[in-house]
Amino acid sequence: GAVVSQHPSWVICKSGTSVKIECRSLDFQATTMFWYRQFPKQSLMLMATSNEGSKATYEQGVEKDKFLINHASLTLSTLTVTSAHPEDSSFYICSARVSLGGTAQFFGPGTRLTVL
Amino acid sequence: SQQGEEDPQALSIQEGENATMNCSYKTSINNLQWYRQNSGRGLVHLILIRSNEREKHSGRLRVTLDTSKKSSSLLITASRAADTASYFCATGDIQGAQKLVFGQGTRLTINP
């Protein structure tokens, strides 16, 4: 099946630093990738839709200048949390939709971000 | 905003019993999907049911969809300890991006 990887799987950083998370589709091309955030014992909240070669579409309430998304190729999207603060600590999950005729999304294993 | 409500929020049953989880949503959908998430891990896609389908099976899983009631159910038969996880329904919208909106999830515990 389609495999999506994320790197790193976990990261601890100091408040005020920026953190980049990578999402890769390993064996398929994904024109569209999605970024979610999940707080403990809660559901996934969609942050943004990332389209290859164009600007990401952010959900209401998500600061685009704080969560920078780049989808430079059909297999890679990155999420950069800029000037991270403790309230940004969360589990960040990406997913990718197969380019040709797919409706199911394949999820990465997630990245646990802890901001001290 | 969250679209789905899942019921129950938590379910604990004995191994071998059947587990039923329900999901309700608010708007028109293209499809509804069920996912499993083990603690601290990513999501695993279980099954997708389209808006013009009423029931779908996959192994020990049975999903129903009632678009008139805007609800879906996931039945896991002959449960196993390995089925312990959180289960989420997610609705796919009818727009081109086909983004998913997740329900709150049901935490299922299978007791050996």
mmCIF file with all atom_site columns, C-alpha atoms in Angstrom:
data_model
loop_
_atom_site.group_PDB
_atom_site.id
_atom_site.type_symbol
_atom_site.label_atom_id
_atom_site.label_alt_id
_atom_site.label_comp_id
_atom_site.label_asym_id
_atom_site.label_entity_id
_atom_site.label_seq_id
_atom_site.pdbx_PDB_ins_code
_atom_site.Cartn_x
_atom_site.Cartn_y
_atom_site.Cartn_z
_atom_site.occupancy
_atom_site.B_iso_or_equiv
_atom_site.pdbx_formal_charge
_atom_site.auth_seq_id
_atom_site.auth_comp_id
_atom_site.auth_asym_id
_atom_site.auth_atom_id
_atom_site.pdbx_PDB_model_num
ATOM 1   C CA . GLY A 1 1   ? 0.000   0.000   0.000  1.00 0.00 ? 1   GLY A CA 1
ATOM 2   C CA . ALA A 1 2   ? 0.886   3.660   -0.177 1.00 0.00 ? 2   ALA A CA 1
ATOM 3   C CA . VAL A 1 3   ? 3.438   4.705   2.426  1.00 0.00 ? 3   VAL A CA 1
ATOM 4   C CA . VAL A 1 4   ? 3.871   8.152   3.909  1.00 0.00 ? 4   VAL A CA 1
ATOM 5   C CA . SER A 1 5   ? 6.787   9.000   6.142  1.00 0.00 ? 5   SER A CA 1
ATOM 6   C CA . GLN A 1 6   ? 7.423   11.911  8.466  1.00 0.00 ? 6   GLN A CA 1
ATOM 7   C CA . HIS A 1 7   ? 10.649  13.235  9.835  1.00 0.00 ? 7   HIS A CA 1
ATOM 8   C CA . PRO A 1 8   ? 11.451  13.691  12.595 1.00 0.00 ? 8   PRO A CA 1
ATOM 9   C CA . SER A 1 9   ? 9.199   11.388  14.605 1.00 0.00 ? 9   SER A CA 1
ATOM 10  C CA . TRP A 1 10  ? 9.693   13.568  17.644 1.00 0.00 ? 10  TRP A CA 1
ATOM 11  C CA . VAL A 1 11  ? 11.419  16.854  18.425 1.00 0.00 ? 11  VAL A CA 1
ATOM 12  C CA . ILE A 1 12  ? 12.017  18.891  21.536 1.00 0.00 ? 12  ILE A CA 1
ATOM 13  C CA . CYS A 1 13  ? 12.933  22.521  21.124 1.00 0.00 ? 13  CYS A CA 1
ATOM 14  C CA . LYS A 1 14  ? 13.256  25.714  23.081 1.00 0.00 ? 14  LYS A CA 1
ATOM 15  C CA . SER A 1 15  ? 10.611  28.402  22.942 1.00 0.00 ? 15  SER A CA 1
ATOM 16  C CA . GLY A 1 16  ? 11.252  30.848  20.127 1.00 0.00 ? 16  GLY A CA 1
ATOM 17  C CA . THR A 1 17  ? 12.980  28.439  17.770 1.00 0.00 ? 17  THR A CA 1
ATOM 18  C CA . SER A 1 18  ? 11.623  27.167  14.465 1.00 0.00 ? 18  SER A CA 1
ATOM 19  C CA . VAL A 1 19  ? 11.033  23.531  13.678 1.00 0.00 ? 19  VAL A CA 1
ATOM 20  C CA . LYS A 1 20  ? 10.665  21.929  10.273 1.00 0.00 ? 20  LYS A CA 1
ATOM 21  C CA . ILE A 1 21  ? 8.699   18.728  9.771  1.00 0.00 ? 21  ILE A CA 1
ATOM 22  C CA . GLU A 1 22  ? 8.923   16.766  6.531  1.00 0.00 ? 22  GLU A CA 1
ATOM 23  C CA . CYS A 1 23  ? 6.218   14.637  4.997  1.00 0.00 ? 23  CYS A CA 1
ATOM 24  C CA . ARG A 1 24  ? 7.110   12.306  2.143  1.00 0.00 ? 24  ARG A CA 1
ATOM 25  C CA . SER A 1 25  ? 5.092   9.973   -0.005 1.00 0.00 ? 25  SER A CA 1
ATOM 26  C CA . LEU A 1 26  ? 7.475   7.093   -0.584 1.00 0.00 ? 26  LEU A CA 1
ATOM 27  C CA . ASP A 1 27  ? 5.941   5.071   -3.379 1.00 0.00 ? 27  ASP A CA 1
ATOM 28  C CA . PHE A 1 28  ? 3.416   7.333   -5.026 1.00 0.00 ? 28  PHE A CA 1
ATOM 29  C CA . GLN A 1 29  ? 2.967   10.879  -6.204 1.00 0.00 ? 29  GLN A CA 1
ATOM 30  C CA . ALA A 1 30  ? 0.790   13.193  -4.180 1.00 0.00 ? 30  ALA A CA 1
ATOM 31  C CA . THR A 1 31  ? -0.355  16.472  -5.651 1.00 0.00 ? 31  THR A CA 1
ATOM 32  C CA . THR A 1 32  ? -2.238  17.161  -2.448 1.00 0.00 ? 32  THR A CA 1
ATOM 33  C CA . MET A 1 33  ? -1.032  16.731  1.098  1.00 0.00 ? 33  MET A CA 1
ATOM 34  C CA . PHE A 1 34  ? -2.784  17.697  4.286  1.00 0.00 ? 34  PHE A CA 1
ATOM 35  C CA . TRP A 1 35  ? -1.437  18.791  7.649  1.00 0.00 ? 35  TRP A CA 1
ATOM 36  C CA . TYR A 1 36  ? -3.275  18.023  10.864 1.00 0.00 ? 36  TYR A CA 1
ATOM 37  C CA . ARG A 1 37  ? -2.687  18.792  14.500 1.00 0.00 ? 37  ARG A CA 1
ATOM 38  C CA . GLN A 1 38  ? -3.828  16.539  17.310 1.00 0.00 ? 38  GLN A CA 1
ATOM 39  C CA . PHE A 1 39  ? -3.814  17.445  20.971 1.00 0.00 ? 39  PHE A CA 1
ATOM 40  C CA . PRO A 1 40  ? -3.785  14.651  23.585 1.00 0.00 ? 40  PRO A CA 1
ATOM 41  C CA . LYS A 1 41  ? -6.934  12.559  23.614 1.00 0.00 ? 41  LYS A CA 1
ATOM 42  C CA . GLN A 1 42  ? -8.514  14.749  20.975 1.00 0.00 ? 42  GLN A CA 1
ATOM 43  C CA . SER A 1 43  ? -9.309  14.347  17.327 1.00 0.00 ? 43  SER A CA 1
ATOM 44  C CA . LEU A 1 44  ? -7.344  15.542  14.336 1.00 0.00 ? 44  LEU A CA 1
ATOM 45  C CA . MET A 1 45  ? -7.838  19.132  13.310 1.00 0.00 ? 45  MET A CA 1
ATOM 46  C CA . LEU A 1 46  ? -7.036  20.030  9.734  1.00 0.00 ? 46  LEU A CA 1
ATOM 47  C CA . MET A 1 47  ? -4.572  22.898  9.587  1.00 0.00 ? 47  MET A CA 1
ATOM 48  C CA . ALA A 1 48  ? -3.975  23.307  5.890  1.00 0.00 ? 48  ALA A CA 1
ATOM 49  C CA . THR A 1 49  ? -4.164  21.745  2.464  1.00 0.00 ? 49  THR A CA 1
ATOM 50  C CA . SER A 1 50  ? -0.896  21.709  0.590  1.00 0.00 ? 50  SER A CA 1
ATOM 51  C CA . ASN A 1 51  ? -0.859  21.591  -3.206 1.00 0.00 ? 51  ASN A CA 1
ATOM 52  C CA . GLU A 1 52  ? 2.297   20.933  -5.156 1.00 0.00 ? 52  GLU A CA 1
ATOM 53  C CA . GLY A 1 53  ? 3.584   24.056  -6.798 1.00 0.00 ? 53  GLY A CA 1
ATOM 54  C CA . SER A 1 54  ? 1.086   26.447  -5.248 1.00 0.00 ? 54  SER A CA 1
ATOM 55  C CA . LYS A 1 55  ? 0.334   28.162  -1.991 1.00 0.00 ? 55  LYS A CA 1
ATOM 56  C CA . ALA A 1 56  ? -1.235  26.186  0.803  1.00 0.00 ? 56  ALA A CA 1
ATOM 57  C CA . THR A 1 57  ? -4.848  26.743  1.818  1.00 0.00 ? 57  THR A CA 1
ATOM 58  C CA . TYR A 1 58  ? -5.174  27.292  5.537  1.00 0.00 ? 58  TYR A CA 1
ATOM 59  C CA . GLU A 1 59  ? -8.173  26.504  7.692  1.00 0.00 ? 59  GLU A CA 1
ATOM 60  C CA . GLN A 1 60  ? -9.849  29.263  9.612  1.00 0.00 ? 60  GLN A CA 1
ATOM 61  C CA . GLY A 1 61  ? -7.927  30.208  12.720 1.00 0.00 ? 61  GLY A CA 1
ATOM 62  C CA . VAL A 1 62  ? -4.595  28.789  11.556 1.00 0.00 ? 62  VAL A CA 1
ATOM 63  C CA . GLU A 1 63  ? -1.887  31.426  11.210 1.00 0.00 ? 63  GLU A CA 1
ATOM 64  C CA . LYS A 1 64  ? -0.179  31.007  7.860  1.00 0.00 ? 64  LYS A CA 1
ATOM 65  C CA . ASP A 1 65  ? 2.808   33.091  8.931  1.00 0.00 ? 65  ASP A CA 1
ATOM 66  C CA . LYS A 1 66  ? 3.365   30.821  11.902 1.00 0.00 ? 66  LYS A CA 1
ATOM 67  C CA . PHE A 1 67  ? 2.856   27.509  10.148 1.00 0.00 ? 67  PHE A CA 1
ATOM 68  C CA . LEU A 1 68  ? 4.746   27.742  6.882  1.00 0.00 ? 68  LEU A CA 1
ATOM 69  C CA . ILE A 1 69  ? 3.976   25.055  4.353  1.00 0.00 ? 69  ILE A CA 1
ATOM 70  C CA . ASN A 1 70  ? 6.032   24.262  1.287  1.00 0.00 ? 70  ASN A CA 1
ATOM 71  C CA . HIS A 1 71  ? 5.078   21.580  -1.218 1.00 0.00 ? 71  HIS A CA 1
ATOM 72  C CA . ALA A 1 72  ? 7.995   21.739  -3.604 1.00 0.00 ? 72  ALA A CA 1
ATOM 73  C CA . SER A 1 73  ? 7.628   18.342  -5.232 1.00 0.00 ? 73  SER A CA 1
ATOM 74  C CA . LEU A 1 74  ? 5.073   15.606  -5.766 1.00 0.00 ? 74  LEU A CA 1
ATOM 75  C CA . THR A 1 75  ? 6.567   13.589  -2.927 1.00 0.00 ? 75  THR A CA 1
ATOM 76  C CA . LEU A 1 76  ? 7.519   16.165  -0.309 1.00 0.00 ? 76  LEU A CA 1
ATOM 77  C CA . SER A 1 77  ? 5.702   18.723  1.782  1.00 0.00 ? 77  SER A CA 1
ATOM 78  C CA . THR A 1 78  ? 7.220   20.537  4.745  1.00 0.00 ? 78  THR A CA 1
ATOM 79  C CA . LEU A 1 79  ? 5.625   22.269  7.699  1.00 0.00 ? 79  LEU A CA 1
ATOM 80  C CA . THR A 1 80  ? 7.707   24.813  9.569  1.00 0.00 ? 80  THR A CA 1
ATOM 81  C CA . VAL A 1 81  ? 6.503   25.943  12.965 1.00 0.00 ? 81  VAL A CA 1
ATOM 82  C CA . THR A 1 82  ? 8.073   29.353  13.343 1.00 0.00 ? 82  THR A CA 1
ATOM 83  C CA . SER A 1 83  ? 8.927   30.886  16.712 1.00 0.00 ? 83  SER A CA 1
ATOM 84  C CA . ALA A 1 84  ? 7.435   27.910  18.490 1.00 0.00 ? 84  ALA A CA 1
ATOM 85  C CA . HIS A 1 85  ? 5.851   28.345  21.901 1.00 0.00 ? 85  HIS A CA 1
ATOM 86  C CA . PRO A 1 86  ? 4.740   25.769  24.470 1.00 0.00 ? 86  PRO A CA 1
ATOM 87  C CA . GLU A 1 87  ? 1.146   25.985  23.245 1.00 0.00 ? 87  GLU A CA 1
ATOM 88  C CA . ASP A 1 88  ? 2.356   24.704  19.870 1.00 0.00 ? 88  ASP A CA 1
ATOM 89  C CA . SER A 1 89  ? 3.304   21.425  21.506 1.00 0.00 ? 89  SER A CA 1
ATOM 90  C CA . SER A 1 90  ? 1.212   18.813  19.784 1.00 0.00 ? 90  SER A CA 1
ATOM 91  C CA . PHE A 1 91  ? 1.195   15.791  17.520 1.00 0.00 ? 91  PHE A CA 1
ATOM 92  C CA . TYR A 1 92  ? 1.456   16.876  13.890 1.00 0.00 ? 92  TYR A CA 1
ATOM 93  C CA . ILE A 1 93  ? 0.276   14.430  11.254 1.00 0.00 ? 93  ILE A CA 1
ATOM 94  C CA . CYS A 1 94  ? 0.413   14.718  7.506  1.00 0.00 ? 94  CYS A CA 1
ATOM 95  C CA . SER A 1 95  ? -1.516  12.789  4.921  1.00 0.00 ? 95  SER A CA 1
ATOM 96  C CA . ALA A 1 96  ? -1.255  12.431  1.196  1.00 0.00 ? 96  ALA A CA 1
ATOM 97  C CA . ARG A 1 97  ? -3.853  11.790  -1.412 1.00 0.00 ? 97  ARG A CA 1
ATOM 98  C CA . VAL A 1 98  ? -2.916  9.704   -4.414 1.00 0.00 ? 98  VAL A CA 1
ATOM 99  C CA . SER A 1 99  ? -2.828  11.932  -7.457 1.00 0.00 ? 99  SER A CA 1
ATOM 100 C CA . LEU A 1 100 ? -4.757  9.831   -9.899 1.00 0.00 ? 100 LEU A CA 1
ATOM 101 C CA . GLY A 1 101 ? -8.342  9.131   -8.959 1.00 0.00 ? 101 GLY A CA 1
ATOM 102 C CA . GLY A 1 102 ? -7.717  8.458   -5.297 1.00 0.00 ? 102 GLY A CA 1
ATOM 103 C CA . THR A 1 103 ? -10.055 9.453   -2.513 1.00 0.00 ? 103 THR A CA 1
ATOM 104 C CA . ALA A 1 104 ? -8.471  7.713   0.443  1.00 0.00 ? 104 ALA A CA 1
ATOM 105 C CA . GLN A 1 105 ? -5.757  9.553   2.293  1.00 0.00 ? 105 GLN A CA 1
ATOM 106 C CA . PHE A 1 106 ? -2.668  7.838   3.596  1.00 0.00 ? 106 PHE A CA 1
ATOM 107 C CA . PHE A 1 107 ? -1.301  9.139   6.834  1.00 0.00 ? 107 PHE A CA 1
ATOM 108 C CA . GLY A 1 108 ? 2.196   9.560   8.091  1.00 0.00 ? 108 GLY A CA 1
ATOM 109 C CA . PRO A 1 109 ? 3.184   8.252   11.511 1.00 0.00 ? 109 PRO A CA 1
ATOM 110 C CA . GLY A 1 110 ? 3.110   11.717  13.041 1.00 0.00 ? 110 GLY A CA 1
ATOM 111 C CA . THR A 1 111 ? 5.639   14.026  14.670 1.00 0.00 ? 111 THR A CA 1
ATOM 112 C CA . ARG A 1 112 ? 5.515   14.758  18.371 1.00 0.00 ? 112 ARG A CA 1
ATOM 113 C CA . LEU A 1 113 ? 6.583   18.365  18.978 1.00 0.00 ? 113 LEU A CA 1
ATOM 114 C CA . THR A 1 114 ? 7.400   19.487  22.500 1.00 0.00 ? 114 THR A CA 1
ATOM 115 C CA . VAL A 1 115 ? 8.293   23.123  23.033 1.00 0.00 ? 115 VAL A CA 1
ATOM 116 C CA . LEU A 1 116 ? 9.969   23.904  26.330 1.00 0.00 ? 116 LEU A CA 1
ATOM 117 C CA . SER B 2 1   ? -14.627 22.993  12.859 1.00 0.00 ? 1   SER B CA 1
ATOM 118 C CA . GLN B 2 2   ? -15.331 19.422  13.769 1.00 0.00 ? 2   GLN B CA 1
ATOM 119 C CA . GLN B 2 3   ? -18.142 17.903  11.797 1.00 0.00 ? 3   GLN B CA 1
ATOM 120 C CA . GLY B 2 4   ? -18.634 14.549  13.380 1.00 0.00 ? 4   GLY B CA 1
ATOM 121 C CA . GLU B 2 5   ? -19.889 13.337  16.671 1.00 0.00 ? 5   GLU B CA 1
ATOM 122 C CA . GLU B 2 6   ? -18.913 9.858   17.684 1.00 0.00 ? 6   GLU B CA 1
ATOM 123 C CA . ASP B 2 7   ? -20.708 7.641   20.087 1.00 0.00 ? 7   ASP B CA 1
ATOM 124 C CA . PRO B 2 8   ? -19.650 6.271   22.463 1.00 0.00 ? 8   PRO B CA 1
ATOM 125 C CA . GLN B 2 9   ? -16.547 8.252   23.381 1.00 0.00 ? 9   GLN B CA 1
ATOM 126 C CA . ALA B 2 10  ? -15.148 5.182   25.085 1.00 0.00 ? 10  ALA B CA 1
ATOM 127 C CA . LEU B 2 11  ? -16.052 1.506   24.855 1.00 0.00 ? 11  LEU B CA 1
ATOM 128 C CA . SER B 2 12  ? -14.648 -1.419  26.816 1.00 0.00 ? 12  SER B CA 1
ATOM 129 C CA . ILE B 2 13  ? -15.625 -4.987  25.936 1.00 0.00 ? 13  ILE B CA 1
ATOM 130 C CA . GLN B 2 14  ? -14.390 -8.534  26.338 1.00 0.00 ? 14  GLN B CA 1
ATOM 131 C CA . GLU B 2 15  ? -12.351 -10.236 23.668 1.00 0.00 ? 15  GLU B CA 1
ATOM 132 C CA . GLY B 2 16  ? -14.585 -12.076 21.252 1.00 0.00 ? 16  GLY B CA 1
ATOM 133 C CA . GLU B 2 17  ? -17.502 -9.689  21.608 1.00 0.00 ? 17  GLU B CA 1
ATOM 134 C CA . ASN B 2 18  ? -18.655 -7.349  18.874 1.00 0.00 ? 18  ASN B CA 1
ATOM 135 C CA . ALA B 2 19  ? -17.956 -3.629  19.073 1.00 0.00 ? 19  ALA B CA 1
ATOM 136 C CA . THR B 2 20  ? -20.201 -1.020  17.493 1.00 0.00 ? 20  THR B CA 1
ATOM 137 C CA . MET B 2 21  ? -19.268 2.624   17.094 1.00 0.00 ? 21  MET B CA 1
ATOM 138 C CA . ASN B 2 22  ? -21.475 5.334   15.654 1.00 0.00 ? 22  ASN B CA 1
ATOM 139 C CA . CYS B 2 23  ? -20.717 8.542   13.867 1.00 0.00 ? 23  CYS B CA 1
ATOM 140 C CA . SER B 2 24  ? -22.970 11.446  12.927 1.00 0.00 ? 24  SER B CA 1
ATOM 141 C CA . TYR B 2 25  ? -22.161 14.346  10.659 1.00 0.00 ? 25  TYR B CA 1
ATOM 142 C CA . LYS B 2 26  ? -23.752 17.593  9.615  1.00 0.00 ? 26  LYS B CA 1
ATOM 143 C CA . THR B 2 27  ? -23.238 18.421  5.958  1.00 0.00 ? 27  THR B CA 1
ATOM 144 C CA . SER B 2 28  ? -23.458 16.710  2.588  1.00 0.00 ? 28  SER B CA 1
ATOM 145 C CA . ILE B 2 29  ? -20.612 14.337  1.929  1.00 0.00 ? 29  ILE B CA 1
ATOM 146 C CA . ASN B 2 30  ? -18.910 12.546  -0.925 1.00 0.00 ? 30  ASN B CA 1
ATOM 147 C CA . ASN B 2 31  ? -17.721 9.688   1.217  1.00 0.00 ? 31  ASN B CA 1
ATOM 148 C CA . LEU B 2 32  ? -17.159 8.623   4.798  1.00 0.00 ? 32  LEU B CA 1
ATOM 149 C CA . GLN B 2 33  ? -14.049 6.873   6.002  1.00 0.00 ? 33  GLN B CA 1
ATOM 150 C CA . TRP B 2 34  ? -13.070 5.064   9.153  1.00 0.00 ? 34  TRP B CA 1
ATOM 151 C CA . TYR B 2 35  ? -9.570  5.138   10.576 1.00 0.00 ? 35  TYR B CA 1
ATOM 152 C CA . ARG B 2 36  ? -7.818  3.451   13.467 1.00 0.00 ? 36  ARG B CA 1
ATOM 153 C CA . GLN B 2 37  ? -5.140  5.069   15.573 1.00 0.00 ? 37  GLN B CA 1
ATOM 154 C CA . ASN B 2 38  ? -3.009  3.273   18.092 1.00 0.00 ? 38  ASN B CA 1
ATOM 155 C CA . SER B 2 39  ? -1.811  5.422   20.970 1.00 0.00 ? 39  SER B CA 1
ATOM 156 C CA . GLY B 2 40  ? 0.704   8.018   19.808 1.00 0.00 ? 40  GLY B CA 1
ATOM 157 C CA . ARG B 2 41  ? 0.803   6.678   16.284 1.00 0.00 ? 41  ARG B CA 1
ATOM 158 C CA . GLY B 2 42  ? -0.446  7.659   12.867 1.00 0.00 ? 42  GLY B CA 1
ATOM 159 C CA . LEU B 2 43  ? -3.756  6.702   11.371 1.00 0.00 ? 43  LEU B CA 1
ATOM 160 C CA . VAL B 2 44  ? -4.518  3.520   9.522  1.00 0.00 ? 44  VAL B CA 1
ATOM 161 C CA . HIS B 2 45  ? -7.214  3.644   6.881  1.00 0.00 ? 45  HIS B CA 1
ATOM 162 C CA . LEU B 2 46  ? -9.818  0.945   7.477  1.00 0.00 ? 46  LEU B CA 1
ATOM 163 C CA . ILE B 2 47  ? -12.631 1.411   5.035  1.00 0.00 ? 47  ILE B CA 1
ATOM 164 C CA . LEU B 2 48  ? -14.268 3.967   2.792  1.00 0.00 ? 48  LEU B CA 1
ATOM 165 C CA . ILE B 2 49  ? -17.951 4.058   1.980  1.00 0.00 ? 49  ILE B CA 1
ATOM 166 C CA . ARG B 2 50  ? -19.306 6.330   -0.700 1.00 0.00 ? 50  ARG B CA 1
ATOM 167 C CA . SER B 2 51  ? -22.417 8.437   -0.306 1.00 0.00 ? 51  SER B CA 1
ATOM 168 C CA . ASN B 2 52  ? -24.361 6.188   -2.697 1.00 0.00 ? 52  ASN B CA 1
ATOM 169 C CA . GLU B 2 53  ? -23.504 3.030   -0.744 1.00 0.00 ? 53  GLU B CA 1
ATOM 170 C CA . ARG B 2 54  ? -25.387 1.747   2.274  1.00 0.00 ? 54  ARG B CA 1
ATOM 171 C CA . GLU B 2 55  ? -23.188 -1.023  3.586  1.00 0.00 ? 55  GLU B CA 1
ATOM 172 C CA . LYS B 2 56  ? -19.675 -2.268  3.104  1.00 0.00 ? 56  LYS B CA 1
ATOM 173 C CA . HIS B 2 57  ? -17.669 -5.157  4.498  1.00 0.00 ? 57  HIS B CA 1
ATOM 174 C CA . SER B 2 58  ? -13.963 -5.728  4.925  1.00 0.00 ? 58  SER B CA 1
ATOM 175 C CA . GLY B 2 59  ? -12.896 -8.783  6.890  1.00 0.00 ? 59  GLY B CA 1
ATOM 176 C CA . ARG B 2 60  ? -14.277 -8.396  10.413 1.00 0.00 ? 60  ARG B CA 1
ATOM 177 C CA . LEU B 2 61  ? -15.414 -4.849  9.704  1.00 0.00 ? 61  LEU B CA 1
ATOM 178 C CA . ARG B 2 62  ? -18.875 -3.826  8.637  1.00 0.00 ? 62  ARG B CA 1
ATOM 179 C CA . VAL B 2 63  ? -19.740 -0.216  7.909  1.00 0.00 ? 63  VAL B CA 1
ATOM 180 C CA . THR B 2 64  ? -23.166 1.213   7.288  1.00 0.00 ? 64  THR B CA 1
ATOM 181 C CA . LEU B 2 65  ? -24.099 4.636   6.024  1.00 0.00 ? 65  LEU B CA 1
ATOM 182 C CA . ASP B 2 66  ? -27.477 6.330   6.315  1.00 0.00 ? 66  ASP B CA 1
ATOM 183 C CA . THR B 2 67  ? -27.319 9.626   4.450  1.00 0.00 ? 67  THR B CA 1
ATOM 184 C CA . SER B 2 68  ? -30.890 10.520  5.411  1.00 0.00 ? 68  SER B CA 1
ATOM 185 C CA . LYS B 2 69  ? -29.886 10.438  9.062  1.00 0.00 ? 69  LYS B CA 1
ATOM 186 C CA . LYS B 2 70  ? -26.352 11.634  8.368  1.00 0.00 ? 70  LYS B CA 1
ATOM 187 C CA . SER B 2 71  ? -24.936 8.767   10.349 1.00 0.00 ? 71  SER B CA 1
ATOM 188 C CA . SER B 2 72  ? -22.622 5.805   9.996  1.00 0.00 ? 72  SER B CA 1
ATOM 189 C CA . SER B 2 73  ? -21.710 2.841   12.123 1.00 0.00 ? 73  SER B CA 1
ATOM 190 C CA . LEU B 2 74  ? -18.618 0.664   12.344 1.00 0.00 ? 74  LEU B CA 1
ATOM 191 C CA . LEU B 2 75  ? -19.023 -2.875  13.601 1.00 0.00 ? 75  LEU B CA 1
ATOM 192 C CA . ILE B 2 76  ? -16.013 -4.964  14.534 1.00 0.00 ? 76  ILE B CA 1
ATOM 193 C CA . THR B 2 77  ? -16.944 -8.601  14.969 1.00 0.00 ? 77  THR B CA 1
ATOM 194 C CA . ALA B 2 78  ? -15.134 -11.160 17.113 1.00 0.00 ? 78  ALA B CA 1
ATOM 195 C CA . SER B 2 79  ? -12.931 -8.498  18.666 1.00 0.00 ? 79  SER B CA 1
ATOM 196 C CA . ARG B 2 80  ? -9.307  -9.156  19.542 1.00 0.00 ? 80  ARG B CA 1
ATOM 197 C CA . ALA B 2 81  ? -6.952  -7.500  22.010 1.00 0.00 ? 81  ALA B CA 1
ATOM 198 C CA . ALA B 2 82  ? -5.073  -6.043  19.033 1.00 0.00 ? 82  ALA B CA 1
ATOM 199 C CA . ASP B 2 83  ? -8.196  -4.086  18.083 1.00 0.00 ? 83  ASP B CA 1
ATOM 200 C CA . THR B 2 84  ? -7.622  -1.840  21.095 1.00 0.00 ? 84  THR B CA 1
ATOM 201 C CA . ALA B 2 85  ? -7.210  1.639   19.616 1.00 0.00 ? 85  ALA B CA 1
ATOM 202 C CA . SER B 2 86  ? -9.033  4.854   18.903 1.00 0.00 ? 86  SER B CA 1
ATOM 203 C CA . TYR B 2 87  ? -11.378 4.809   15.944 1.00 0.00 ? 87  TYR B CA 1
ATOM 204 C CA . PHE B 2 88  ? -12.266 7.913   13.983 1.00 0.00 ? 88  PHE B CA 1
ATOM 205 C CA . CYS B 2 89  ? -14.781 8.553   11.292 1.00 0.00 ? 89  CYS B CA 1
ATOM 206 C CA . ALA B 2 90  ? -13.942 11.200  8.745  1.00 0.00 ? 90  ALA B CA 1
ATOM 207 C CA . THR B 2 91  ? -16.168 12.737  6.131  1.00 0.00 ? 91  THR B CA 1
ATOM 208 C CA . GLY B 2 92  ? -14.887 13.678  2.720  1.00 0.00 ? 92  GLY B CA 1
ATOM 209 C CA . ASP B 2 93  ? -16.424 16.806  1.302  1.00 0.00 ? 93  ASP B CA 1
ATOM 210 C CA . ILE B 2 94  ? -17.823 17.214  -2.159 1.00 0.00 ? 94  ILE B CA 1
ATOM 211 C CA . GLN B 2 95  ? -15.312 19.845  -3.189 1.00 0.00 ? 95  GLN B CA 1
ATOM 212 C CA . GLY B 2 96  ? -12.251 19.180  -5.267 1.00 0.00 ? 96  GLY B CA 1
ATOM 213 C CA . ALA B 2 97  ? -9.735  19.147  -2.441 1.00 0.00 ? 97  ALA B CA 1
ATOM 214 C CA . GLN B 2 98  ? -11.596 16.304  -0.751 1.00 0.00 ? 98  GLN B CA 1
ATOM 215 C CA . LYS B 2 99  ? -10.336 17.288  2.628  1.00 0.00 ? 99  LYS B CA 1
ATOM 216 C CA . LEU B 2 100 ? -11.409 15.187  5.576  1.00 0.00 ? 100 LEU B CA 1
ATOM 217 C CA . VAL B 2 101 ? -13.192 16.340  8.692  1.00 0.00 ? 101 VAL B CA 1
ATOM 218 C CA . PHE B 2 102 ? -12.731 14.035  11.632 1.00 0.00 ? 102 PHE B CA 1
ATOM 219 C CA . GLY B 2 103 ? -15.098 13.046  14.374 1.00 0.00 ? 103 GLY B CA 1
ATOM 220 C CA . GLN B 2 104 ? -14.095 13.068  18.001 1.00 0.00 ? 104 GLN B CA 1
ATOM 221 C CA . GLY B 2 105 ? -13.247 9.389   18.019 1.00 0.00 ? 105 GLY B CA 1
ATOM 222 C CA . THR B 2 106 ? -14.114 6.348   20.099 1.00 0.00 ? 106 THR B CA 1
ATOM 223 C CA . ARG B 2 107 ? -11.491 4.813   22.379 1.00 0.00 ? 107 ARG B CA 1
ATOM 224 C CA . LEU B 2 108 ? -12.013 1.076   22.182 1.00 0.00 ? 108 LEU B CA 1
ATOM 225 C CA . THR B 2 109 ? -10.493 -1.250  24.769 1.00 0.00 ? 109 THR B CA 1
ATOM 226 C CA . ILE B 2 110 ? -10.637 -4.997  24.290 1.00 0.00 ? 110 ILE B CA 1
ATOM 227 C CA . ASN B 2 111 ? -10.103 -6.877  27.527 1.00 0.00 ? 111 ASN B CA 1
ATOM 228 C CA . PRO B 2 112 ? -8.479  -10.323 27.226 1.00 0.00 ? 112 PRO B CA 1
#
